[in-house]
């Protein structure tokens, strides 16, 4: 997969595109200039990080519901999943 192909795929989902741009411009990845292009955002983040961000954003939508009480539990499960995944990489 090329960066251009990945950026074109992400561009099909506006909320996903915004999130990738936010991360690329965050303090952790931010450079001297703000990124406004998905191509440049994917290049700054790299293919692996971009794919991880996309997967995390997509999976987070699975852990939401309309019931406020159940939503609290779902968010807790989501946080636990993220921490477990991060611990597996270290």
Coordinates of N, CA, C and O in Angstrom, one line a residue, residues 30-78:
X30 N 3.6 16.6 15.9 CA 3.6 17.9 15.2 C 5.0 18.4 14.8 O 6.0 18.1 15.5
X31 N 5.1 19.0 13.7 CA 6.3 19.5 13.2 C 6.3 21.0 13.2 O 5.5 21.6 14.0
X32 N 7.0 21.7 12.4 CA 7.1 23.1 12.3 C 5.9 23.7 11.6 O 5.5 24.9 11.8
X33 N 5.3 22.9 10.7 CA 4.2 23.4 9.9 C 3.0 22.5 10.2 O 3.1 21.3 10.4
X34 N 1.8 23.1 10.2 CA 0.5 22.4 10.3 C 0.3 21.6 9.1 O 0.6 22.0 8.0
X35 N -0.2 20.4 9.3 CA -0.5 19.5 8.1 C -2.0 19.6 7.8 O -2.9 19.5 8.7
X36 N -2.3 19.9 6.5 CA -3.7 20.0 6.1 C -4.1 18.9 5.0 O -5.2 18.8 4.6
X37 N -3.1 18.2 4.6 CA -3.3 17.2 3.6 C -3.2 15.8 4.2 O -2.3 15.5 5.0
X38 N -4.1 14.9 3.8 CA -4.0 13.5 4.3 C -2.7 12.8 3.8 O -2.1 12.0 4.6
X39 N -2.3 13.1 2.6 CA -1.0 12.5 2.1 C 0.1 12.9 3.1 O 0.9 12.0 3.4
X40 N 0.2 14.2 3.4 CA 1.3 14.6 4.3 C 1.1 14.1 5.7 O 2.1 13.7 6.4
X41 N -0.1 14.0 6.2 CA -0.4 13.4 7.5 C 0.1 11.9 7.6 O 0.7 11.5 8.5
X42 N -0.3 11.2 6.6 CA 0.1 9.8 6.5 C 1.6 9.6 6.4 O 2.2 8.7 7.0
X43 N 2.3 10.5 5.7 CA 3.7 10.5 5.6 C 4.4 10.8 6.9 O 5.4 10.2 7.3
X44 N 3.8 11.8 7.6 CA 4.4 12.2 8.9 C 4.2 11.1 9.9 O 5.1 10.8 10.7
X45 N 3.1 10.4 9.9 CA 2.8 9.4 10.9 C 3.4 8.0 10.5 O 3.7 7.2 11.4
X46 N 3.6 7.8 9.2 CA 4.1 6.5 8.8 C 2.9 5.5 8.6 O 1.8 5.7 9.1
X47 N 3.1 4.5 7.7 CA 2.0 3.6 7.4 C 1.5 2.9 8.6 O 0.3 2.7 8.8
X48 N 2.4 2.3 9.4 CA 2.0 1.5 10.6 C 1.2 2.4 11.6 O 0.1 1.9 12.0
X49 N 1.7 3.6 11.9 CA 1.0 4.4 12.9 C -0.4 4.8 12.3 O -1.4 4.9 13.1
X50 N -0.4 5.2 11.1 CA -1.7 5.6 10.4 C -2.7 4.4 10.5 O -3.8 4.6 10.9
X51 N -2.2 3.3 10.1 CA -3.1 2.1 10.2 C -3.6 1.8 11.6 O -4.8 1.5 11.8
X52 N -2.7 2.0 12.6 CA -3.1 1.8 14.0 C -4.2 2.8 14.4 O -5.1 2.5 15.2
X53 N -4.0 4.0 14.0 CA -4.9 5.1 14.4 C -6.3 4.8 13.8 O -7.3 4.9 14.4
X54 N -6.3 4.5 12.5 CA -7.5 4.1 11.8 C -8.2 3.0 12.5 O -9.5 3.0 12.7
X55 N -7.5 2.0 12.8 CA -8.1 0.8 13.5 C -8.7 1.2 14.8 O -9.8 0.7 15.2
X56 N -7.9 1.9 15.6 CA -8.4 2.3 16.9 C -9.7 3.2 16.8 O -10.6 3.0 17.6
X57 N -9.7 4.1 15.9 CA -10.9 4.9 15.7 C -12.1 4.1 15.3 O -13.2 4.2 15.8
X58 N -11.9 3.2 14.4 CA -13.0 2.3 13.9 C -13.5 1.4 15.0 O -14.7 1.2 15.1
X59 N -12.5 0.8 15.8 CA -12.9 -0.1 16.8 C -13.6 0.6 18.0 O -14.5 0.1 18.6
X60 N -13.3 1.9 18.2 CA -13.9 2.6 19.3 C -15.4 2.8 19.1 O -16.2 2.8 20.0
X61 N -15.8 2.8 17.8 CA -17.3 2.9 17.5 C -18.0 1.7 17.9 O -19.2 1.7 18.1
X62 N -17.3 0.5 18.1 CA -18.0 -0.7 18.5 C -18.3 -0.7 19.9 O -19.2 -1.5 20.4
X63 N -17.7 0.2 20.7 CA -17.9 0.2 22.2 C -18.7 1.3 22.6 O -18.5 1.9 23.7
X64 N -19.7 1.7 21.9 CA -20.6 2.8 22.2 C -22.1 2.3 22.1 O -22.3 1.4 21.3
X65 N -23.0 2.8 22.9 CA -24.4 2.4 22.8 C -25.2 3.6 23.2 O -24.7 4.6 23.8
X66 N -26.5 3.5 23.1 CA -27.4 4.6 23.4 C -27.8 4.6 24.9 O -28.1 5.7 25.4
X67 N -27.7 3.5 25.6 CA -28.0 3.5 27.0 C -26.8 4.1 27.8 O -25.7 3.6 27.8
X68 N -27.1 5.2 28.5 CA -26.0 5.9 29.3 C -25.3 5.0 30.3 O -24.0 5.1 30.4
X69 N -26.0 4.2 31.0 CA -25.4 3.3 32.0 C -24.5 2.2 31.3 O -23.4 2.0 31.8
X70 N -25.0 1.6 30.3 CA -24.2 0.6 29.6 C -23.0 1.3 28.9 O -22.0 0.7 28.7
X71 N -23.2 2.5 28.4 CA -22.1 3.2 27.7 C -20.9 3.4 28.7 O -19.8 3.3 28.2
X72 N -21.2 3.6 30.0 CA -20.1 3.7 30.9 C -19.3 2.4 31.0 O -18.0 2.4 31.0
X73 N -20.0 1.3 31.0 CA -19.3 0.0 31.1 C -18.5 -0.2 29.8 O -17.4 -0.7 29.8
X74 N -19.2 0.1 28.6 CA -18.5 -0.1 27.3 C -17.2 0.7 27.2 O -16.2 0.3 26.7
X75 N -17.3 2.0 27.7 CA -16.0 2.8 27.7 C -15.0 2.2 28.6 O -13.8 2.3 28.2
X76 N -15.3 1.7 29.7 CA -14.4 1.0 30.6 C -13.7 -0.2 29.9 O -12.5 -0.4 30.0
X77 N -14.5 -1.0 29.2 CA -14.0 -2.1 28.5 C -13.1 -1.7 27.4 O -12.0 -2.2 27.1
X78 N -13.4 -0.6 26.7 CA -12.6 0.0 25.6 C -11.2 0.4 26.2 O -10.2 0.1 25.6

